[in-house]
mmCIF file of C-alpha atoms and ligand atoms in Angstrom:
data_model
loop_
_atom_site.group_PDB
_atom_site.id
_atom_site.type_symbol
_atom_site.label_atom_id
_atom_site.label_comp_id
_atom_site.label_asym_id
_atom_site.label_seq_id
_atom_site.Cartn_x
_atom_site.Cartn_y
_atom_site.Cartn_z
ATOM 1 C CA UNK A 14 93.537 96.617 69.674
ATOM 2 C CA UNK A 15 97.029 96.936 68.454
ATOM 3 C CA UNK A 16 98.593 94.016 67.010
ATOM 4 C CA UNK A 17 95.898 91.130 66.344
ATOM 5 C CA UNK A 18 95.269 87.400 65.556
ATOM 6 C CA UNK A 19 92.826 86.183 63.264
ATOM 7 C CA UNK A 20 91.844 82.597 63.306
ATOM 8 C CA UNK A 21 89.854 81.539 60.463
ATOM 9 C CA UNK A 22 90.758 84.208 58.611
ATOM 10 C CA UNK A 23 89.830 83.339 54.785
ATOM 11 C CA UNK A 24 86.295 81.796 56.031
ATOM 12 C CA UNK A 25 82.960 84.213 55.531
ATOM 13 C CA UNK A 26 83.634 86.563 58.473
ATOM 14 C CA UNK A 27 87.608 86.693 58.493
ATOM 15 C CA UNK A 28 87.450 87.261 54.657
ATOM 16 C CA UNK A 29 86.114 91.084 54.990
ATOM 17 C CA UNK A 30 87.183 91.772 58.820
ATOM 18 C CA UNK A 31 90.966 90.849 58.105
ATOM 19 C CA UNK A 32 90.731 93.584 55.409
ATOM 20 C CA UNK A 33 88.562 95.837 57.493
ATOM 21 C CA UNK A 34 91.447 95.775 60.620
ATOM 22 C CA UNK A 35 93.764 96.453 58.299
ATOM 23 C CA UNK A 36 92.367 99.187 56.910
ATOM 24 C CA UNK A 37 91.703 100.956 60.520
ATOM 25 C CA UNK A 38 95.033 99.044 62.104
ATOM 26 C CA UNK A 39 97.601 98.810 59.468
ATOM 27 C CA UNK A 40 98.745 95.859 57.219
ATOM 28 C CA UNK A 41 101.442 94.676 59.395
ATOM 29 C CA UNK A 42 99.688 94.836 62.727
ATOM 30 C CA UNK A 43 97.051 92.437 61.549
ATOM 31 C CA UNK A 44 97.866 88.197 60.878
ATOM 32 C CA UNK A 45 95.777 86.421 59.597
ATOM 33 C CA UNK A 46 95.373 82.200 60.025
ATOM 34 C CA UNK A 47 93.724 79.619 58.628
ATOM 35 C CA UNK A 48 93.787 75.967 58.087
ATOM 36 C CA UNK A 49 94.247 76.773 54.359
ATOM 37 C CA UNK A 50 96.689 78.759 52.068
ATOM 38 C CA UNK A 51 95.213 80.647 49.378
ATOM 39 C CA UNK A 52 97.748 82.026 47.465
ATOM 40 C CA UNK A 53 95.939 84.666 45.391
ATOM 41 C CA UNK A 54 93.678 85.849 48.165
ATOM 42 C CA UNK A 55 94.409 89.520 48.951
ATOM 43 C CA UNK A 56 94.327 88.637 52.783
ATOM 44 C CA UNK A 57 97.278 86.465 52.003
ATOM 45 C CA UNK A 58 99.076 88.653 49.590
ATOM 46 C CA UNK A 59 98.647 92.044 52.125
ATOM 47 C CA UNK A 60 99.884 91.257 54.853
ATOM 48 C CA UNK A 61 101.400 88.723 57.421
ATOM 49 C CA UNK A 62 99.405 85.518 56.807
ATOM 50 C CA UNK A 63 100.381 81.707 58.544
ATOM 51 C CA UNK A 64 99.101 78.615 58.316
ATOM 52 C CA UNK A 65 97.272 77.623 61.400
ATOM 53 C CA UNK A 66 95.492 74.569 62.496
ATOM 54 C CA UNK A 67 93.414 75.388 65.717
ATOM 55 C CA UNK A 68 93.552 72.432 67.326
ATOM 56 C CA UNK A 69 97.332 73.116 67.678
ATOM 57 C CA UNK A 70 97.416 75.304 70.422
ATOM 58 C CA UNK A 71 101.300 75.140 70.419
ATOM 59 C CA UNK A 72 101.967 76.619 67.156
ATOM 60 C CA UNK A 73 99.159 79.159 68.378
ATOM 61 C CA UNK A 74 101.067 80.473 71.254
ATOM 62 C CA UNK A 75 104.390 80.408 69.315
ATOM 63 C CA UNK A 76 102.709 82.416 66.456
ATOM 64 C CA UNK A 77 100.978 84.793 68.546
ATOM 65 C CA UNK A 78 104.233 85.354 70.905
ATOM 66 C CA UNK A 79 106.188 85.899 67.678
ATOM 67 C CA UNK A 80 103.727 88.315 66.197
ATOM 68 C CA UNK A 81 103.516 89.899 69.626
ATOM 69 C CA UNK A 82 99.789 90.620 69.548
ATOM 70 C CA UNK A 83 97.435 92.030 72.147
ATOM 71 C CA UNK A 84 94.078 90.950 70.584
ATOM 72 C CA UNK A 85 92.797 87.468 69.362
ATOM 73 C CA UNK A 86 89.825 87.139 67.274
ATOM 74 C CA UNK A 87 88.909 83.993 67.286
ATOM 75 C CA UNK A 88 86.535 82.666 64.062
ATOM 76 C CA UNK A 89 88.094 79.590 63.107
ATOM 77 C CA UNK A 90 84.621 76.857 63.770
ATOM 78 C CA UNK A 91 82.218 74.105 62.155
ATOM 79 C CA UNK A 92 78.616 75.723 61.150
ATOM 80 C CA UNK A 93 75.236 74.753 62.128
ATOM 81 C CA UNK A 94 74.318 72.236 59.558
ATOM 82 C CA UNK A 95 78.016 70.863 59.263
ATOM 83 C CA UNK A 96 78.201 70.314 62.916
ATOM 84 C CA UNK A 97 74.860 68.506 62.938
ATOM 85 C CA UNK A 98 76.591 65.848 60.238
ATOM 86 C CA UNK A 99 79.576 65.964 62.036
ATOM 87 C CA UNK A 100 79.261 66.387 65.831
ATOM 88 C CA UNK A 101 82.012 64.977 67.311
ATOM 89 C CA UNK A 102 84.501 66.691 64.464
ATOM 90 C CA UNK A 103 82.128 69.537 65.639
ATOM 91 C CA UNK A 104 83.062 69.640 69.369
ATOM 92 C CA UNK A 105 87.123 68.770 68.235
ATOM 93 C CA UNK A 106 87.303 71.775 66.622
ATOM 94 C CA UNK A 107 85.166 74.113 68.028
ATOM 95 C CA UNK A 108 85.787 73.851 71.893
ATOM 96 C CA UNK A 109 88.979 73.113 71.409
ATOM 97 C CA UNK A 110 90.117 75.563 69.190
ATOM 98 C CA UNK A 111 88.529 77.785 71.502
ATOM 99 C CA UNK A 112 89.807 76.662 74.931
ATOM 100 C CA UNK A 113 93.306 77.011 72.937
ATOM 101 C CA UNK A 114 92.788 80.145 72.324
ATOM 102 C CA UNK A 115 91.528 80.751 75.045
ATOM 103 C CA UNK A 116 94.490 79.617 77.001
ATOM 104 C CA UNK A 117 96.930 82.097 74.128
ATOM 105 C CA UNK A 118 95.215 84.840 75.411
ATOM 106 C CA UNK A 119 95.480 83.863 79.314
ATOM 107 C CA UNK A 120 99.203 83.263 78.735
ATOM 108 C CA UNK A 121 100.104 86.480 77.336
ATOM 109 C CA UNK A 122 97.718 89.263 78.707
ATOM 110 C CA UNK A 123 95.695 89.777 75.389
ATOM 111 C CA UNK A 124 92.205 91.012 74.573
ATOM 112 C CA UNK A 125 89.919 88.416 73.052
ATOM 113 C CA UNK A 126 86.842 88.151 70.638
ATOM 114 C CA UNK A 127 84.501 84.999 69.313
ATOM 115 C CA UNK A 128 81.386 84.939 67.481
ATOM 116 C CA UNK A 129 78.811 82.966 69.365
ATOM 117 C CA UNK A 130 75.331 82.774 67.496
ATOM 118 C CA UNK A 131 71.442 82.343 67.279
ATOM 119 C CA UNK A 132 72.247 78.865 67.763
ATOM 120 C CA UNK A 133 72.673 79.663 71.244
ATOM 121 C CA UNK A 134 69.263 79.549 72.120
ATOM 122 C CA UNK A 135 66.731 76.405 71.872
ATOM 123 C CA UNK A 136 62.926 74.955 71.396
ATOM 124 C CA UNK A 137 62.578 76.266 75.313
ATOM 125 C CA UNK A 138 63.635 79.481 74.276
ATOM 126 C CA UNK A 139 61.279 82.219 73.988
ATOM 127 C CA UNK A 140 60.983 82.317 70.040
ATOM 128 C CA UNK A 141 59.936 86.366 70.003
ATOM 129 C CA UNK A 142 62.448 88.975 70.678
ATOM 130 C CA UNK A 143 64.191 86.959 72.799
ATOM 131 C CA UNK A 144 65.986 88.510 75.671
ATOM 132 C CA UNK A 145 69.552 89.277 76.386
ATOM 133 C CA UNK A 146 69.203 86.869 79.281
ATOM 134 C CA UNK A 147 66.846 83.607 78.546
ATOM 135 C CA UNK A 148 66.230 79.914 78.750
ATOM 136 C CA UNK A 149 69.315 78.031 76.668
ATOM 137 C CA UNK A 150 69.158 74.632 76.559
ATOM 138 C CA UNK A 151 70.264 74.102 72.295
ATOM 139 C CA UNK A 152 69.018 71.084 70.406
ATOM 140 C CA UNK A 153 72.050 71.148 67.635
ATOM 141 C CA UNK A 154 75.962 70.194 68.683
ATOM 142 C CA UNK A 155 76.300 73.693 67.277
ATOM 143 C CA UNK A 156 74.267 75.424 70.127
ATOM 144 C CA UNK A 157 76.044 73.237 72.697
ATOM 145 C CA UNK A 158 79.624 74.324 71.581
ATOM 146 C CA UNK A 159 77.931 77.720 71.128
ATOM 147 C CA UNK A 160 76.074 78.125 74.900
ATOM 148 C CA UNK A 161 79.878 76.151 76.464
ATOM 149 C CA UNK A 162 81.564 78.859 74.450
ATOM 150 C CA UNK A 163 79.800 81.995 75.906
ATOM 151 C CA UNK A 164 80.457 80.219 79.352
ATOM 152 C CA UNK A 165 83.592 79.219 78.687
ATOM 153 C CA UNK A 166 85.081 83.147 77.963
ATOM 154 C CA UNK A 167 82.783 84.426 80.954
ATOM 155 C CA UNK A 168 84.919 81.814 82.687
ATOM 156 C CA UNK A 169 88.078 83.145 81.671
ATOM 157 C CA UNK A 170 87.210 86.795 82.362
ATOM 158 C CA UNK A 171 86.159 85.908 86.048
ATOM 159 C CA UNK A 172 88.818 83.488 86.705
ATOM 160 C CA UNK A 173 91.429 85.029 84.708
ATOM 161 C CA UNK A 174 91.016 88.433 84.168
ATOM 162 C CA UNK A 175 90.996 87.626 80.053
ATOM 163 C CA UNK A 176 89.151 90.670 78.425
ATOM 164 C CA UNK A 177 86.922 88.607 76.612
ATOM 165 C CA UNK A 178 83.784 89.676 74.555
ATOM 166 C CA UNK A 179 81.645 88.528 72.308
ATOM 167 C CA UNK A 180 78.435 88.072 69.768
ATOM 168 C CA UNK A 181 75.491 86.089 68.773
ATOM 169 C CA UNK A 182 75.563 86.309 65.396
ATOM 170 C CA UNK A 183 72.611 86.058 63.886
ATOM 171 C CA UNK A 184 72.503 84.952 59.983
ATOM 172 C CA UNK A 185 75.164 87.197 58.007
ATOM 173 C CA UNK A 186 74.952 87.754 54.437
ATOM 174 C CA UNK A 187 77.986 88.449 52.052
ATOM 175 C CA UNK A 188 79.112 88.817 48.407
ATOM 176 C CA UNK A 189 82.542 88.509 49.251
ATOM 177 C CA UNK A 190 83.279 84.839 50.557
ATOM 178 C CA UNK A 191 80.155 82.258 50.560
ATOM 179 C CA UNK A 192 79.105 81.153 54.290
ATOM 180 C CA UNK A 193 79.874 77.127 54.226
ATOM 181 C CA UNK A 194 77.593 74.421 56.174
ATOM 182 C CA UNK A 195 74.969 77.021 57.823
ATOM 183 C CA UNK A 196 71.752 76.706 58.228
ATOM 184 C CA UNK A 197 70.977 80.878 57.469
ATOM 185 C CA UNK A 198 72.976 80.101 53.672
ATOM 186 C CA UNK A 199 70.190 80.024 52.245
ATOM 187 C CA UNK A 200 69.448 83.643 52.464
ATOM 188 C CA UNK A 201 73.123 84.180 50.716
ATOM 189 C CA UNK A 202 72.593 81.612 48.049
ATOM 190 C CA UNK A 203 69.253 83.466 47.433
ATOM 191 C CA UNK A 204 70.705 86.382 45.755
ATOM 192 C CA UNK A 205 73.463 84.252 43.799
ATOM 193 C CA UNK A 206 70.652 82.570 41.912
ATOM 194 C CA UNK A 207 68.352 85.479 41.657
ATOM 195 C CA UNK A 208 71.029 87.006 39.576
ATOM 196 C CA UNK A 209 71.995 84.036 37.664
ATOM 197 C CA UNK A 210 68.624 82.139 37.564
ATOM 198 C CA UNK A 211 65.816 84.451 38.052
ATOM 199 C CA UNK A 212 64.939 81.579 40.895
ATOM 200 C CA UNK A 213 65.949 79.839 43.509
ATOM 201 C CA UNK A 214 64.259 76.939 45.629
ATOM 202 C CA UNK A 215 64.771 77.268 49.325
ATOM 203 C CA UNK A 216 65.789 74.378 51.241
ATOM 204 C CA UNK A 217 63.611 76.493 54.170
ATOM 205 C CA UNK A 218 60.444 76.213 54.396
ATOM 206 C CA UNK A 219 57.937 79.334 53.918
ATOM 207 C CA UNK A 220 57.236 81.175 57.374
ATOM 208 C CA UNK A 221 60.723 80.479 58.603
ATOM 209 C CA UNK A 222 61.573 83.574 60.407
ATOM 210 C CA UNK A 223 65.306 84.152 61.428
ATOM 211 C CA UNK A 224 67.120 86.871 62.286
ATOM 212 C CA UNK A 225 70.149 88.249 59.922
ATOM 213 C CA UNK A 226 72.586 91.350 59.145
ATOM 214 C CA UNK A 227 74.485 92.279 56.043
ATOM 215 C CA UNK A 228 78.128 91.960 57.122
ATOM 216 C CA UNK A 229 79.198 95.345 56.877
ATOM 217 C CA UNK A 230 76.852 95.889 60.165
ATOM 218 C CA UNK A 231 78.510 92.733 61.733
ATOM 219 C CA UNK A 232 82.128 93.881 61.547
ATOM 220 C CA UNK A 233 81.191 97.260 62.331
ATOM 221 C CA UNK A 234 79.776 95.090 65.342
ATOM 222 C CA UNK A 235 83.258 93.734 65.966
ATOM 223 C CA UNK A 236 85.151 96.905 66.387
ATOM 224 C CA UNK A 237 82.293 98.876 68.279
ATOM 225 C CA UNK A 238 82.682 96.050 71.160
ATOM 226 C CA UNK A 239 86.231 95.575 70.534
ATOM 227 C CA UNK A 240 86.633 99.536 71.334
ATOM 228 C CA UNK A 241 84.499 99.544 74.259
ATOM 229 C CA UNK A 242 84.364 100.717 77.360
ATOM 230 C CA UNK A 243 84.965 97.549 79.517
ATOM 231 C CA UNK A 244 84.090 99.342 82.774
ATOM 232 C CA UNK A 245 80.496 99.693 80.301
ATOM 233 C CA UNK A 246 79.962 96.004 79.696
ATOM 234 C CA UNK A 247 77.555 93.693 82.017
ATOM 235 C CA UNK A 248 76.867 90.805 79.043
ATOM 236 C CA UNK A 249 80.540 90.696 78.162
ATOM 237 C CA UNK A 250 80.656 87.622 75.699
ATOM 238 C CA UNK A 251 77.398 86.523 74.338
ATOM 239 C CA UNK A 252 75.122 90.246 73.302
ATOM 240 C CA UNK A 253 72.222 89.804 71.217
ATOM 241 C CA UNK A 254 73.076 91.630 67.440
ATOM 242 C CA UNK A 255 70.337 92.013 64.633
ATOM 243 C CA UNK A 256 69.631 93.682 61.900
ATOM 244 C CA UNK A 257 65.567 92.160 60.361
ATOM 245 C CA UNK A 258 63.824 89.113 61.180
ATOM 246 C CA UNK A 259 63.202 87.453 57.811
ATOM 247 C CA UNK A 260 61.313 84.316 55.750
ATOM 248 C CA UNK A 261 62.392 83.381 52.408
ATOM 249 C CA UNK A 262 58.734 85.174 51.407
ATOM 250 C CA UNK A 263 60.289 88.234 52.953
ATOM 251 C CA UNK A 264 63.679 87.897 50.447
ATOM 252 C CA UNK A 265 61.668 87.164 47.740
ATOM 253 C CA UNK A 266 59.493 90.567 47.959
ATOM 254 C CA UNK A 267 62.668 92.490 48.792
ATOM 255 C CA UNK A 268 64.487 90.439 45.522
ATOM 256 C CA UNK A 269 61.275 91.267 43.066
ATOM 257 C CA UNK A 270 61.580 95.146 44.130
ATOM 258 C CA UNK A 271 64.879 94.714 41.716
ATOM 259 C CA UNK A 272 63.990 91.593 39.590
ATOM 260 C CA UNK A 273 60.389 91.291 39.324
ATOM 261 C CA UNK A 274 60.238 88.053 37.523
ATOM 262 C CA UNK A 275 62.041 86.498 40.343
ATOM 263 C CA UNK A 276 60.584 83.029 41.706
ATOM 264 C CA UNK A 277 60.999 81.402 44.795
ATOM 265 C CA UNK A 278 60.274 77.342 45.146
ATOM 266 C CA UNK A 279 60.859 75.313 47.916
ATOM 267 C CA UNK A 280 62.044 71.839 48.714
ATOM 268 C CA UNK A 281 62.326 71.843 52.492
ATOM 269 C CA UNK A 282 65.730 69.852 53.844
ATOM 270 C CA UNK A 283 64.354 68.545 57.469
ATOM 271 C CA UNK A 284 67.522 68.452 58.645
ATOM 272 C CA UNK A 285 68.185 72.676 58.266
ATOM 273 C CA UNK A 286 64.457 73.444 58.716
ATOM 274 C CA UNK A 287 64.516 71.232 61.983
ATOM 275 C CA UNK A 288 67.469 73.578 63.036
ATOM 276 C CA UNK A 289 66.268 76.612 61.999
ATOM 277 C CA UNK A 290 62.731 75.352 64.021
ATOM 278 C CA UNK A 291 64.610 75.420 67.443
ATOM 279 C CA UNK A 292 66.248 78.876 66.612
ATOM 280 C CA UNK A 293 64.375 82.159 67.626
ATOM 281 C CA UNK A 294 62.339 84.049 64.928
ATOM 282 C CA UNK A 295 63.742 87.209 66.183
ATOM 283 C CA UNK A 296 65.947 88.328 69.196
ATOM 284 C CA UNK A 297 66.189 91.445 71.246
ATOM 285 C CA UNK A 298 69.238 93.859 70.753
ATOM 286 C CA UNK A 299 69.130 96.424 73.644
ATOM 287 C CA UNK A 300 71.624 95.553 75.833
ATOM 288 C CA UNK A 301 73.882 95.822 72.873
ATOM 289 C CA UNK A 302 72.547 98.824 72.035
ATOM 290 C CA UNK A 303 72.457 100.183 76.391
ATOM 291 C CA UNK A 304 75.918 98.694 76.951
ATOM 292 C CA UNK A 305 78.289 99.848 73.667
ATOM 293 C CA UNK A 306 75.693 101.667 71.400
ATOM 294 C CA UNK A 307 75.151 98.561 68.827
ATOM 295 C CA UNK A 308 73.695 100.360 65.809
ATOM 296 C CA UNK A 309 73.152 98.714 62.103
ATOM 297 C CA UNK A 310 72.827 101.127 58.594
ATOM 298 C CA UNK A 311 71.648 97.960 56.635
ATOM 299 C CA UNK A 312 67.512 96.969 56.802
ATOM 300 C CA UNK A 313 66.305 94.367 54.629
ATOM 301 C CA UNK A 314 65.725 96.797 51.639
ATOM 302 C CA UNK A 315 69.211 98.063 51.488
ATOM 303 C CA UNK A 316 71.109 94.976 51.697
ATOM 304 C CA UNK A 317 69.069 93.499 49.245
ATOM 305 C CA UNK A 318 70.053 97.028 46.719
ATOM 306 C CA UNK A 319 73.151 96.622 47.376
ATOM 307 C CA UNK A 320 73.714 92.772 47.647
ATOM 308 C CA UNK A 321 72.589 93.113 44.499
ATOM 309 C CA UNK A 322 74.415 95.385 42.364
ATOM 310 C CA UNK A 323 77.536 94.291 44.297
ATOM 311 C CA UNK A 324 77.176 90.324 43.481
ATOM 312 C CA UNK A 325 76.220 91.739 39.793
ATOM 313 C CA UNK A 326 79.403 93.192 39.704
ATOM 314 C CA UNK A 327 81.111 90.194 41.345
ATOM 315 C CA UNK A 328 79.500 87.676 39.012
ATOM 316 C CA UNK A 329 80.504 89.890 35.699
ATOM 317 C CA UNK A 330 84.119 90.165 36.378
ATOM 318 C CA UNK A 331 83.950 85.859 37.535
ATOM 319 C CA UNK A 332 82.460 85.710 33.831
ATOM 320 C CA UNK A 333 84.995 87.669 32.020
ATOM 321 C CA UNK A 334 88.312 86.279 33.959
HETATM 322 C C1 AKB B 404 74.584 79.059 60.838
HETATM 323 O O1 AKB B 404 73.557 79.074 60.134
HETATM 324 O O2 AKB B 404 75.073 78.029 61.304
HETATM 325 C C2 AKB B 404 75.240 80.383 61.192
HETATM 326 C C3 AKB B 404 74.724 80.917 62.472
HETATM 327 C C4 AKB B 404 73.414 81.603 62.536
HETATM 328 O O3 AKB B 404 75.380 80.811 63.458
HETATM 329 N N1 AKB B 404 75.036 81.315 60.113
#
C-alpha cells in the first residue's frame, strides 16, 4: 500500500484508520472521502480529503486516477439496523458503492479492502465458534449485501485478477467516532452512559452473546491483511476476526470492576434483538490467525480500562469546550 483511497472516511472505522495510514503511510499518500465535509475534523484538515458520493462511480475513478492510488479501502455502507429500516436504500448504497469500487480498482490495477461482518452468517448458521467456512443464508438486507459482497470481491479476484481482501467484522467499539444504525452499538453506548449516568438500559436483551473487538485490534487487522503475503491467503475476502464473545451481563461486570455502582436495565427493541438472534454468539478466528497471523492485545478487561479512562477524558474536554 502506497497511495490509498478511503471511502467513508469520517464514519466509525475511517475516523481512526485514515489517521492510522497516515501515520505509517504519510499525510499526502492517504485521501480520504466521504459523503460529508467536516470542516474541523483532523482527517479533513491533515491531509487530502474530497467529497465523495459512492454511488458515483465516475467521480470515483476520476478521483482515484487523479490521486494515483494503488489501494482502495472501501468503508463507505448502511449498518445492520439502518439497513433493516431501509433495505432498498440499503442495497443502493451498499452493492453499489461496492461494485463501483470494485470496478475503480479493476480499471486501474489497485489493491482492494472491505469490511464484511457477523452479519454474514444466519439462523442456519452454526451459532458456536462458527467456522471460517459455514452455512450463510442471512435473514437481514445487511447480511445479504454482506454474503453478495464477500462473493462479489472473490469474483473480482478470480475473474479479474483484483487483489481483493477482506473482514468480518465483528462488533467494534470506539471512543473516537460513535458507530451509527448497528445492531452491536449498544456495547459503545454502554460505556458513554456508564460514565455520564452510572446506567444504561440495553435495547439487547440479557444472554445476547456477540462477538466484538476494541478498534485498535481491528485496524491493526486492516494493515496485517493489507501487508500480507498473497501467495499466503486461501479465504481472501471474508476471514473470521474476534476479539471476546460478550452479553450486556458480561459489560456490566467488566464496567462495575471500574464503577461499581453501575446498573444495567433493559428494554429489549425486537427489531435489533431479532438481528442480533440470527447472528452467531461467537465465531472461529484460525484461519486468520493460520493464513496472516491475526492477533488482538485488547480482551474484554482491557478495553473496558481503557475505554474508560479514554471516553473520561473525551467527555471532560466535550464539557469544558
Ligand atoms: C452492526 O451491528 O451492524 C455492525 C456489524 C456487526 O456489522 N456493527
Amino acid at each position: 500500500m502506497k497511495k490509498i483511497l478511503v471511502t467513508g472516511a469520517l464514519g466509525q472505522i475511517g475516523s481512526e484508520l485514515v489517521i492510522k495510514l497516515r501515520d505509517l503511510y504519510g499525510a499526502d499518500q492517504i485521501v480520504a472521502t466521504d459523503i460529508k465535509k467536516h470542516d474541523d475534523s483532523v482527517i479533513v484538515q491533515a491531509g487530502p480529503f474530497e467529497l465523495l458520493d459512492v454511488t458515483d462511480g465516475k467521480t470515483m475513478f476520476e478521483l482515484a486516477k487523479k490521486y494515483q492510488v494503488d489501494t482502495i479501502i472501501h468503508l463507505a455502507a448502511l449498518l445492520s439496523a439502518t439497513a433493516e429500516a431501509k433495505p432498498l436504500v440499503a442495497w443502493n448504497l451498499n452493492m453499489g458503492g461496492l461494485v463501483n469500487a470494485l470496478e475503480v480498482a479493476r480499471e486501474l490495477g489497485s489493491q482492494f479492502f472491505t469490511p464484511s461482518s457477523i452479519g454474514a452468517f444466519g439462523p442456519s448458521t452454526p451459532k458456536d465458534n462458527t467456522p471460517q467456512d459455514t452455512i450463510q443464508r442471512p435473514t437481514t438486507m445487511y447480511g445479504v449485501n454482506k454474503v453478495s459482497g464477500e462473493l462479489l470481491c472473490d469474483y473480482y479476484f478470480h475473474k479479474f485478477g483484483v487483489d481483493t481482501r477482506g473482514l468480518r467484522f465483528p462488533g467494534l467499539i470506539s471512543y473516537v467516532a460513535a458507530p451509527g444504525g448497528g445492531t452491536t452499538d449498544y456495547a459503545v453506548e454502554i460505556y458513554y452512559e456508564a460514565i455520564k449516568k452510572g446506567r444504561y438500559t440495553s435495547y439487547l436483551g440479557k444472554d445476547t452473546f456477540m462477538d466484538m473487538m476494541y478498534m485498535p485490534d481491528a485496524l491493526n487487522a486492516i494493515v496485517a491483511l493489507m501487508e500480507a503475503d498473497a501467495s499466503k491467503l486461501k479465504h481472501r475476502n471474508a476471514f473470521n476476526v474476534t476479539a471476546m464473545s460478550v452479553d450486556p451481563e458480561a459489560m456490566a461486570a467488566a464496567i462495575r470492576m471500574h464503577i461499581p455502582n453501575f446498573r444495567l436495565e433493559y428494554s429489549v427493541d425486537p427489531v435489533r434483538q431479532a438481528i442480533a438472534d440470527s447472528w452467531p454468539n461467537s465465531i472461529d478466528a484460525t484461519a486468520a490467525r493460520e493464513e496472516w497471523g491475526f492477533k488482538t492485545d485488547y480482551d474484554l478487561a482491557r478495553m473496558t480500562e481503557d475505554m474508560l479512562v479514554k471516553l473520561r477524558e473525551k467527555l471532560a474536554q466535550t464539557v469544558s469546550l
